[in-house]
Amino acid sequence: MKKIIALALLFLSLFVNGQEQQLKKIDSIVNSKLSSDEPGLFVGIVKDGKIIYEKYKGLASLQHQVKIGEKTRSNIASTAKQFTALMVLNLALQEKLSLEDDIRKYLPELYPSVKDEIKIRHLINHTSGIRDFYDLMSVQQDPWWRREGLDNDDAIELLKKQQDLGFKPGSKYMYSNSGYTLLTKIIAVVTQQSFHEYSKSFFENLGMNTTTFLKNYMHVIPNQALPYSDWGDGVWQQYPMITNLYGDGFLFTSLKDQLIFEQAIQNA
């Protein structure tokens, strides 16, 4: 029995030591990527449902030299799409909608001349054939990032003017932010709540209390990390966002909340 216990302790020691060495390697990589006076970096690792690594380095604000930390929120851009999709899947599980529903059951003013079904699942999977409204705005030579106050309703108004699709729904894959903008409207119709009200309670139920979609770019978001780019010349410049878009991106969250979500996935 003593030999078995000794062997078990030896294997445990080797495992712990091996994991510590791996984490030290990860730490050295993170530390090599930026200095403490550059825009912040958040890194977290969840293994077998447990948080084994959590690192914060850099600044949330270069202007005011504010360090990032556990409370810092940043815009996770298109990674936000998974949460919009999750809300729709949850509504499907509650039988409040079906992924096989034609989107015009909820948004009847869209694509009246298109006879093929445009299903909710096509929006989620980027197979709807609906063109990306960002691309449409670029074609108009008036890109989205120049349009102060641009919101989801503006994007949907542009989609209402489209008479056809890029291809038959379900026949091809084409990444389209438009699908996720439309999903926010479908969620609002089905729940009879604004998307922001519904998403707020949705995140709270997940225990993600520092996660929120953008509502107005002028609103103060507590502990917000500002976005920067060096545009390849090594000089940091702030990257201002002057739009009010949401659902396809523009989700402000903390690493803590993302680790809570990752733990929930692994423990499901």
PDB file of C-alpha atoms in Angstrom:
ATOM      1  CA  MET A   1       0.000   0.000   0.000  1.00  0.00           C
ATOM      2  CA  LYS A   2       2.849   2.394   0.912  1.00  0.00           C
ATOM      3  CA  LYS A   3       4.474   1.745  -2.489  1.00  0.00           C
ATOM      4  CA  ILE A   4       1.198   2.500  -4.311  1.00  0.00           C
ATOM      5  CA  ILE A   5       0.765   5.764  -2.396  1.00  0.00           C
ATOM      6  CA  ALA A   6       4.383   6.700  -3.101  1.00  0.00           C
ATOM      7  CA  LEU A   7       3.932   6.022  -6.825  1.00  0.00           C
ATOM      8  CA  ALA A   8       0.704   8.029  -6.888  1.00  0.00           C
ATOM      9  CA  LEU A   9       2.435  10.969  -5.204  1.00  0.00           C
ATOM     10  CA  LEU A  10       5.339  10.680  -7.658  1.00  0.00           C
ATOM     11  CA  PHE A  11       3.017  10.759 -10.694  1.00  0.00           C
ATOM     12  CA  LEU A  12       1.091  13.688  -9.188  1.00  0.00           C
ATOM     13  CA  SER A  13       4.354  15.539  -8.577  1.00  0.00           C
ATOM     14  CA  LEU A  14       5.517  14.925 -12.141  1.00  0.00           C
ATOM     15  CA  PHE A  15       2.139  16.069 -13.502  1.00  0.00           C
ATOM     16  CA  VAL A  16       2.110  19.264 -11.445  1.00  0.00           C
ATOM     17  CA  ASN A  17       5.733  19.998 -12.299  1.00  0.00           C
ATOM     18  CA  GLY A  18       5.072  19.379 -16.009  1.00  0.00           C
ATOM     19  CA  GLN A  19       2.060  21.687 -16.008  1.00  0.00           C
ATOM     20  CA  GLU A  20       4.037  24.382 -14.183  1.00  0.00           C
ATOM     21  CA  GLN A  21       6.744  24.164 -16.859  1.00  0.00           C
ATOM     22  CA  GLN A  22       4.121  24.515 -19.595  1.00  0.00           C
ATOM     23  CA  LEU A  23       2.607  27.557 -17.906  1.00  0.00           C
ATOM     24  CA  LYS A  24       6.046  29.137 -17.528  1.00  0.00           C
ATOM     25  CA  LYS A  25       6.548  28.707 -21.285  1.00  0.00           C
ATOM     26  CA  ILE A  26       3.184  30.342 -21.959  1.00  0.00           C
ATOM     27  CA  ASP A  27       4.102  33.151 -19.565  1.00  0.00           C
ATOM     28  CA  SER A  28       7.376  33.768 -21.400  1.00  0.00           C
ATOM     29  CA  ILE A  29       5.517  33.935 -24.738  1.00  0.00           C
ATOM     30  CA  VAL A  30       2.982  36.427 -23.368  1.00  0.00           C
ATOM     31  CA  ASN A  31       5.743  38.545 -21.832  1.00  0.00           C
ATOM     32  CA  SER A  32       7.666  38.541 -25.115  1.00  0.00           C
ATOM     33  CA  LYS A  33       4.746  39.933 -27.097  1.00  0.00           C
ATOM     34  CA  LEU A  34       4.458  43.339 -25.484  1.00  0.00           C
ATOM     35  CA  SER A  35       5.893  45.603 -22.825  1.00  0.00           C
ATOM     36  CA  SER A  36       3.969  46.851 -19.815  1.00  0.00           C
ATOM     37  CA  ASP A  37       3.449  50.302 -21.437  1.00  0.00           C
ATOM     38  CA  GLU A  38       1.712  49.010 -24.604  1.00  0.00           C
ATOM     39  CA  PRO A  39      -2.004  48.317 -25.235  1.00  0.00           C
ATOM     40  CA  GLY A  40      -3.197  45.525 -22.974  1.00  0.00           C
ATOM     41  CA  LEU A  41      -3.277  41.790 -23.537  1.00  0.00           C
ATOM     42  CA  PHE A  42      -5.554  39.344 -21.670  1.00  0.00           C
ATOM     43  CA  VAL A  43      -4.797  35.621 -21.714  1.00  0.00           C
ATOM     44  CA  GLY A  44      -6.718  32.883 -19.917  1.00  0.00           C
ATOM     45  CA  ILE A  45      -6.661  29.107 -20.170  1.00  0.00           C
ATOM     46  CA  VAL A  46      -9.328  26.691 -18.971  1.00  0.00           C
ATOM     47  CA  LYS A  47      -8.450  23.007 -18.812  1.00  0.00           C
ATOM     48  CA  ASP A  48     -10.897  20.294 -17.747  1.00  0.00           C
ATOM     49  CA  GLY A  49     -13.291  22.974 -16.517  1.00  0.00           C
ATOM     50  CA  LYS A  50     -10.728  24.697 -14.306  1.00  0.00           C
ATOM     51  CA  ILE A  51      -8.897  27.982 -14.819  1.00  0.00           C
ATOM     52  CA  ILE A  52      -5.183  27.132 -14.903  1.00  0.00           C
ATOM     53  CA  TYR A  53      -3.778  30.380 -16.318  1.00  0.00           C
ATOM     54  CA  GLU A  54      -4.813  34.019 -16.150  1.00  0.00           C
ATOM     55  CA  LYS A  55      -2.590  36.887 -17.240  1.00  0.00           C
ATOM     56  CA  TYR A  56      -3.049  40.640 -17.630  1.00  0.00           C
ATOM     57  CA  LYS A  57      -0.366  42.820 -19.123  1.00  0.00           C
ATOM     58  CA  GLY A  58      -0.267  46.317 -20.615  1.00  0.00           C
ATOM     59  CA  LEU A  59      -2.499  49.355 -20.498  1.00  0.00           C
ATOM     60  CA  ALA A  60      -6.222  49.985 -20.945  1.00  0.00           C
ATOM     61  CA  SER A  61      -5.476  53.643 -21.686  1.00  0.00           C
ATOM     62  CA  LEU A  62      -2.188  54.864 -23.108  1.00  0.00           C
ATOM     63  CA  GLN A  63      -3.233  58.480 -22.546  1.00  0.00           C
ATOM     64  CA  HIS A  64      -3.790  58.049 -18.818  1.00  0.00           C
ATOM     65  CA  GLN A  65      -1.432  55.096 -18.249  1.00  0.00           C
ATOM     66  CA  VAL A  66      -4.212  52.935 -16.743  1.00  0.00           C
ATOM     67  CA  LYS A  67      -3.242  49.296 -16.369  1.00  0.00           C
ATOM     68  CA  ILE A  68      -5.580  46.505 -17.418  1.00  0.00           C
ATOM     69  CA  GLY A  69      -6.905  44.111 -14.794  1.00  0.00           C
ATOM     70  CA  GLU A  70      -9.692  41.722 -13.871  1.00  0.00           C
ATOM     71  CA  LYS A  71     -12.391  44.401 -14.249  1.00  0.00           C
ATOM     72  CA  THR A  72     -11.194  45.686 -17.634  1.00  0.00           C
ATOM     73  CA  ARG A  73     -13.676  45.318 -20.499  1.00  0.00           C
ATOM     74  CA  SER A  74     -12.674  45.183 -24.139  1.00  0.00           C
ATOM     75  CA  ASN A  75     -14.504  44.929 -27.449  1.00  0.00           C
ATOM     76  CA  ILE A  76     -14.177  41.317 -28.650  1.00  0.00           C
ATOM     77  CA  ALA A  77     -15.398  42.171 -32.173  1.00  0.00           C
ATOM     78  CA  SER A  78     -16.796  39.301 -34.258  1.00  0.00           C
ATOM     79  CA  THR A  79     -16.197  36.759 -31.490  1.00  0.00           C
ATOM     80  CA  ALA A  80     -19.466  38.233 -30.197  1.00  0.00           C
ATOM     81  CA  LYS A  81     -21.364  36.313 -32.877  1.00  0.00           C
ATOM     82  CA  GLN A  82     -21.255  33.104 -30.837  1.00  0.00           C
ATOM     83  CA  PHE A  83     -23.322  34.771 -28.116  1.00  0.00           C
ATOM     84  CA  THR A  84     -25.947  36.100 -30.527  1.00  0.00           C
ATOM     85  CA  ALA A  85     -26.168  32.594 -31.990  1.00  0.00           C
ATOM     86  CA  LEU A  86     -26.455  31.113 -28.493  1.00  0.00           C
ATOM     87  CA  MET A  87     -29.433  33.339 -27.700  1.00  0.00           C
ATOM     88  CA  VAL A  88     -31.191  32.129 -30.841  1.00  0.00           C
ATOM     89  CA  LEU A  89     -30.391  28.481 -30.072  1.00  0.00           C
ATOM     90  CA  ASN A  90     -31.744  28.955 -26.554  1.00  0.00           C
ATOM     91  CA  LEU A  91     -34.993  30.377 -27.929  1.00  0.00           C
ATOM     92  CA  ALA A  92     -35.184  27.362 -30.248  1.00  0.00           C
ATOM     93  CA  LEU A  93     -34.769  25.006 -27.271  1.00  0.00           C
ATOM     94  CA  GLN A  94     -37.603  26.886 -25.561  1.00  0.00           C
ATOM     95  CA  GLU A  95     -39.664  26.337 -28.756  1.00  0.00           C
ATOM     96  CA  LYS A  96     -40.202  30.070 -29.177  1.00  0.00           C
ATOM     97  CA  LEU A  97     -38.821  29.799 -32.717  1.00  0.00           C
ATOM     98  CA  SER A  98     -37.474  27.136 -35.044  1.00  0.00           C
ATOM     99  CA  LEU A  99     -34.148  27.198 -36.847  1.00  0.00           C
ATOM    100  CA  GLU A 100     -36.135  26.051 -39.895  1.00  0.00           C
ATOM    101  CA  ASP A 101     -38.337  29.162 -39.842  1.00  0.00           C
ATOM    102  CA  ASP A 102     -38.108  31.492 -42.817  1.00  0.00           C
ATOM    103  CA  ILE A 103     -36.752  34.799 -41.497  1.00  0.00           C
ATOM    104  CA  ARG A 104     -39.652  36.604 -43.192  1.00  0.00           C
ATOM    105  CA  LYS A 105     -41.984  35.068 -40.623  1.00  0.00           C
ATOM    106  CA  TYR A 106     -40.463  37.708 -38.332  1.00  0.00           C
ATOM    107  CA  LEU A 107     -39.171  40.250 -40.853  1.00  0.00           C
ATOM    108  CA  PRO A 108     -41.786  40.168 -43.668  1.00  0.00           C
ATOM    109  CA  GLU A 109     -40.491  43.295 -45.392  1.00  0.00           C
ATOM    110  CA  LEU A 110     -37.232  41.633 -46.473  1.00  0.00           C
ATOM    111  CA  TYR A 111     -36.637  40.169 -49.949  1.00  0.00           C
ATOM    112  CA  PRO A 112     -40.269  39.949 -51.127  1.00  0.00           C
ATOM    113  CA  SER A 113     -39.215  38.752 -54.588  1.00  0.00           C
ATOM    114  CA  VAL A 114     -37.026  35.881 -53.318  1.00  0.00           C
ATOM    115  CA  LYS A 115     -39.026  32.643 -53.486  1.00  0.00           C
ATOM    116  CA  ASP A 116     -36.488  30.378 -51.779  1.00  0.00           C
ATOM    117  CA  GLU A 117     -36.744  29.990 -48.017  1.00  0.00           C
ATOM    118  CA  ILE A 118     -34.168  31.984 -46.072  1.00  0.00           C
ATOM    119  CA  LYS A 119     -34.010  30.028 -42.836  1.00  0.00           C
ATOM    120  CA  ILE A 120     -32.790  31.214 -39.457  1.00  0.00           C
ATOM    121  CA  ARG A 121     -30.113  28.537 -39.505  1.00  0.00           C
ATOM    122  CA  HIS A 122     -28.824  30.011 -42.785  1.00  0.00           C
ATOM    123  CA  LEU A 123     -28.140  33.281 -40.950  1.00  0.00           C
ATOM    124  CA  ILE A 124     -26.281  31.495 -38.159  1.00  0.00           C
ATOM    125  CA  ASN A 125     -24.181  29.422 -40.584  1.00  0.00           C
ATOM    126  CA  HIS A 126     -23.398  32.233 -43.070  1.00  0.00           C
ATOM    127  CA  THR A 127     -25.172  30.367 -45.860  1.00  0.00           C
ATOM    128  CA  SER A 128     -28.125  32.715 -46.435  1.00  0.00           C
ATOM    129  CA  GLY A 129     -26.800  34.466 -49.539  1.00  0.00           C
ATOM    130  CA  ILE A 130     -27.557  37.833 -47.903  1.00  0.00           C
ATOM    131  CA  ARG A 131     -24.799  40.252 -48.773  1.00  0.00           C
ATOM    132  CA  ASP A 132     -22.685  41.820 -46.057  1.00  0.00           C
ATOM    133  CA  PHE A 133     -23.935  45.352 -45.399  1.00  0.00           C
ATOM    134  CA  TYR A 134     -20.370  46.488 -44.668  1.00  0.00           C
ATOM    135  CA  ASP A 135     -19.439  45.482 -48.226  1.00  0.00           C
ATOM    136  CA  LEU A 136     -22.529  47.213 -49.621  1.00  0.00           C
ATOM    137  CA  MET A 137     -21.531  50.439 -47.877  1.00  0.00           C
ATOM    138  CA  SER A 138     -18.026  50.169 -49.297  1.00  0.00           C
ATOM    139  CA  VAL A 139     -19.508  49.769 -52.782  1.00  0.00           C
ATOM    140  CA  GLN A 140     -21.357  53.040 -52.123  1.00  0.00           C
ATOM    141  CA  GLN A 141     -17.919  54.540 -51.335  1.00  0.00           C
ATOM    142  CA  ASP A 142     -19.208  55.474 -47.892  1.00  0.00           C
ATOM    143  CA  PRO A 143     -17.704  52.878 -45.509  1.00  0.00           C
ATOM    144  CA  TRP A 144     -19.336  52.074 -42.182  1.00  0.00           C
ATOM    145  CA  TRP A 145     -16.541  53.482 -40.030  1.00  0.00           C
ATOM    146  CA  ARG A 146     -17.161  56.972 -41.433  1.00  0.00           C
ATOM    147  CA  ARG A 147     -20.884  56.951 -40.621  1.00  0.00           C
ATOM    148  CA  GLU A 148     -21.318  58.590 -37.229  1.00  0.00           C
ATOM    149  CA  GLY A 149     -24.172  56.993 -35.271  1.00  0.00           C
ATOM    150  CA  LEU A 150     -24.745  54.154 -37.756  1.00  0.00           C
ATOM    151  CA  ASP A 151     -26.901  51.501 -36.065  1.00  0.00           C
ATOM    152  CA  ASN A 152     -28.593  48.171 -36.803  1.00  0.00           C
ATOM    153  CA  ASP A 153     -31.757  49.832 -38.102  1.00  0.00           C
ATOM    154  CA  ASP A 154     -29.679  51.718 -40.681  1.00  0.00           C
ATOM    155  CA  ALA A 155     -28.033  48.474 -41.776  1.00  0.00           C
ATOM    156  CA  ILE A 156     -31.398  46.702 -42.073  1.00  0.00           C
ATOM    157  CA  GLU A 157     -32.841  49.597 -44.095  1.00  0.00           C
ATOM    158  CA  LEU A 158     -30.006  49.058 -46.576  1.00  0.00           C
ATOM    159  CA  LEU A 159     -30.781  45.328 -46.727  1.00  0.00           C
ATOM    160  CA  LYS A 160     -34.465  46.092 -47.402  1.00  0.00           C
ATOM    161  CA  LYS A 161     -33.387  47.761 -50.655  1.00  0.00           C
ATOM    162  CA  GLN A 162     -31.735  44.565 -51.879  1.00  0.00           C
ATOM    163  CA  GLN A 163     -33.914  42.728 -54.383  1.00  0.00           C
ATOM    164  CA  ASP A 164     -31.978  39.474 -54.610  1.00  0.00           C
ATOM    165  CA  LEU A 165     -29.430  37.283 -52.854  1.00  0.00           C
ATOM    166  CA  GLY A 166     -25.858  36.417 -53.723  1.00  0.00           C
ATOM    167  CA  PHE A 167     -26.833  32.746 -54.133  1.00  0.00           C
ATOM    168  CA  LYS A 168     -29.540  30.221 -53.286  1.00  0.00           C
ATOM    169  CA  PRO A 169     -29.805  29.899 -49.480  1.00  0.00           C
ATOM    170  CA  GLY A 170     -27.983  26.852 -48.166  1.00  0.00           C
ATOM    171  CA  SER A 171     -26.011  26.262 -51.359  1.00  0.00           C
ATOM    172  CA  LYS A 172     -22.808  28.124 -50.433  1.00  0.00           C
ATOM    173  CA  TYR A 173     -20.916  29.635 -47.552  1.00  0.00           C
ATOM    174  CA  MET A 174     -20.259  33.374 -47.508  1.00  0.00           C
ATOM    175  CA  TYR A 175     -19.323  35.182 -44.316  1.00  0.00           C
ATOM    176  CA  SER A 176     -21.927  37.863 -43.693  1.00  0.00           C
ATOM    177  CA  ASN A 177     -22.283  40.208 -40.733  1.00  0.00           C
ATOM    178  CA  SER A 178     -25.766  40.996 -42.041  1.00  0.00           C
ATOM    179  CA  GLY A 179     -27.086  37.657 -40.825  1.00  0.00           C
ATOM    180  CA  TYR A 180     -26.213  38.450 -37.232  1.00  0.00           C
ATOM    181  CA  THR A 181     -27.635  41.942 -37.449  1.00  0.00           C
ATOM    182  CA  LEU A 182     -30.906  40.384 -38.624  1.00  0.00           C
ATOM    183  CA  LEU A 183     -30.769  37.832 -35.801  1.00  0.00           C
ATOM    184  CA  THR A 184     -30.809  40.665 -33.240  1.00  0.00           C
ATOM    185  CA  LYS A 185     -34.061  41.898 -34.772  1.00  0.00           C
ATOM    186  CA  ILE A 186     -35.557  38.389 -34.795  1.00  0.00           C
ATOM    187  CA  ILE A 187     -34.646  37.998 -31.103  1.00  0.00           C
ATOM    188  CA  ALA A 188     -36.405  41.292 -30.343  1.00  0.00           C
ATOM    189  CA  VAL A 189     -39.545  40.243 -32.248  1.00  0.00           C
ATOM    190  CA  VAL A 190     -39.720  36.811 -30.596  1.00  0.00           C
ATOM    191  CA  THR A 191     -39.030  37.974 -27.027  1.00  0.00           C
ATOM    192  CA  GLN A 192     -40.972  41.240 -27.347  1.00  0.00           C
ATOM    193  CA  GLN A 193     -38.030  42.940 -25.681  1.00  0.00           C
ATOM    194  CA  SER A 194     -35.288  45.131 -27.045  1.00  0.00           C
ATOM    195  CA  PHE A 195     -32.189  43.136 -27.926  1.00  0.00           C
ATOM    196  CA  HIS A 196     -30.215  44.998 -25.263  1.00  0.00           C
ATOM    197  CA  GLU A 197     -32.748  44.208 -22.530  1.00  0.00           C
ATOM    198  CA  TYR A 198     -32.884  40.549 -23.478  1.00  0.00           C
ATOM    199  CA  SER A 199     -29.116  40.145 -23.855  1.00  0.00           C
ATOM    200  CA  LYS A 200     -28.514  41.840 -20.498  1.00  0.00           C
ATOM    201  CA  SER A 201     -30.658  39.321 -18.620  1.00  0.00           C
ATOM    202  CA  PHE A 202     -29.221  36.492 -20.738  1.00  0.00           C
ATOM    203  CA  PHE A 203     -25.656  37.316 -19.695  1.00  0.00           C
ATOM    204  CA  GLU A 204     -26.671  37.818 -16.064  1.00  0.00           C
ATOM    205  CA  ASN A 205     -28.202  34.323 -16.047  1.00  0.00           C
ATOM    206  CA  LEU A 206     -24.846  32.985 -17.237  1.00  0.00           C
ATOM    207  CA  GLY A 207     -23.061  34.835 -14.446  1.00  0.00           C
ATOM    208  CA  MET A 208     -21.386  37.154 -16.962  1.00  0.00           C
ATOM    209  CA  ASN A 209     -22.127  40.407 -15.177  1.00  0.00           C
ATOM    210  CA  THR A 210     -19.519  42.569 -16.918  1.00  0.00           C
ATOM    211  CA  THR A 211     -20.614  41.648 -20.447  1.00  0.00           C
ATOM    212  CA  THR A 212     -22.765  44.001 -22.517  1.00  0.00           C
ATOM    213  CA  PHE A 213     -23.416  44.843 -26.153  1.00  0.00           C
ATOM    214  CA  LEU A 214     -22.749  48.384 -27.299  1.00  0.00           C
ATOM    215  CA  LYS A 215     -25.832  50.585 -27.311  1.00  0.00           C
ATOM    216  CA  ASN A 216     -24.413  54.037 -27.936  1.00  0.00           C
ATOM    217  CA  TYR A 217     -20.767  54.716 -28.656  1.00  0.00           C
ATOM    218  CA  MET A 218     -20.997  57.877 -26.525  1.00  0.00           C
ATOM    219  CA  HIS A 219     -22.054  55.955 -23.410  1.00  0.00           C
ATOM    220  CA  VAL A 220     -19.455  55.444 -20.700  1.00  0.00           C
ATOM    221  CA  ILE A 221     -18.499  51.776 -20.320  1.00  0.00           C
ATOM    222  CA  PRO A 222     -16.863  51.265 -16.911  1.00  0.00           C
ATOM    223  CA  ASN A 223     -13.265  49.994 -17.011  1.00  0.00           C
ATOM    224  CA  GLN A 224     -13.192  50.084 -20.824  1.00  0.00           C
ATOM    225  CA  ALA A 225      -9.949  49.301 -22.624  1.00  0.00           C
ATOM    226  CA  LEU A 226      -9.526  51.680 -25.542  1.00  0.00           C
ATOM    227  CA  PRO A 227      -8.634  50.282 -28.984  1.00  0.00           C
ATOM    228  CA  TYR A 228      -5.295  51.137 -30.592  1.00  0.00           C
ATOM    229  CA  SER A 229      -3.336  50.324 -33.733  1.00  0.00           C
ATOM    230  CA  ASP A 230       0.170  51.187 -34.832  1.00  0.00           C
ATOM    231  CA  TRP A 231      -0.813  50.876 -38.527  1.00  0.00           C
ATOM    232  CA  GLY A 232       2.533  49.197 -39.159  1.00  0.00           C
ATOM    233  CA  ASP A 233       4.717  52.199 -38.353  1.00  0.00           C
ATOM    234  CA  GLY A 234       5.279  51.486 -34.663  1.00  0.00           C
ATOM    235  CA  VAL A 235       3.436  54.622 -33.489  1.00  0.00           C
ATOM    236  CA  TRP A 236       0.308  53.889 -31.449  1.00  0.00           C
ATOM    237  CA  GLN A 237      -2.855  55.682 -32.506  1.00  0.00           C
ATOM    238  CA  GLN A 238      -6.319  55.395 -31.010  1.00  0.00           C
ATOM    239  CA  TYR A 239      -8.838  53.549 -33.180  1.00  0.00           C
ATOM    240  CA  PRO A 240     -12.132  55.387 -32.594  1.00  0.00           C
ATOM    241  CA  MET A 241     -15.488  53.660 -33.092  1.00  0.00           C
ATOM    242  CA  ILE A 242     -18.332  56.084 -33.831  1.00  0.00           C
ATOM    243  CA  THR A 243     -21.095  53.613 -34.719  1.00  0.00           C
ATOM    244  CA  ASN A 244     -23.899  52.066 -32.639  1.00  0.00           C
ATOM    245  CA  LEU A 245     -23.867  48.593 -34.189  1.00  0.00           C
ATOM    246  CA  TYR A 246     -24.270  45.379 -32.159  1.00  0.00           C
ATOM    247  CA  GLY A 247     -24.944  41.661 -32.444  1.00  0.00           C
ATOM    248  CA  ASP A 248     -22.418  40.943 -35.180  1.00  0.00           C
ATOM    249  CA  GLY A 249     -19.751  42.416 -32.899  1.00  0.00           C
ATOM    250  CA  PHE A 250     -19.288  45.302 -30.462  1.00  0.00           C
ATOM    251  CA  LEU A 251     -19.570  43.171 -27.330  1.00  0.00           C
ATOM    252  CA  PHE A 252     -17.688  44.552 -24.346  1.00  0.00           C
ATOM    253  CA  THR A 253     -16.606  41.932 -21.852  1.00  0.00           C
ATOM    254  CA  SER A 254     -13.897  40.969 -19.391  1.00  0.00           C
ATOM    255  CA  LEU A 255     -11.522  38.029 -19.402  1.00  0.00           C
ATOM    256  CA  LYS A 256     -13.187  36.878 -16.159  1.00  0.00           C
ATOM    257  CA  ASP A 257     -16.550  36.603 -17.916  1.00  0.00           C
ATOM    258  CA  GLN A 258     -15.029  34.806 -20.892  1.00  0.00           C
ATOM    259  CA  LEU A 259     -13.422  32.275 -18.550  1.00  0.00           C
ATOM    260  CA  ILE A 260     -16.811  31.743 -16.846  1.00  0.00           C
ATOM    261  CA  PHE A 261     -18.295  30.998 -20.267  1.00  0.00           C
ATOM    262  CA  GLU A 262     -15.463  28.651 -21.246  1.00  0.00           C
ATOM    263  CA  GLN A 263     -15.858  26.778 -17.962  1.00  0.00           C
ATOM    264  CA  ALA A 264     -19.591  26.419 -18.623  1.00  0.00           C
ATOM    265  CA  ILE A 265     -18.862  24.940 -22.068  1.00  0.00           C
ATOM    266  CA  GLN A 266     -16.301  22.464 -20.752  1.00  0.00           C
ATOM    267  CA  ASN A 267     -18.481  21.444 -17.798  1.00  0.00           C
ATOM    268  CA  ALA A 268     -21.684  21.102 -19.831  1.00  0.00           C
TER     269      ALA A 268
END
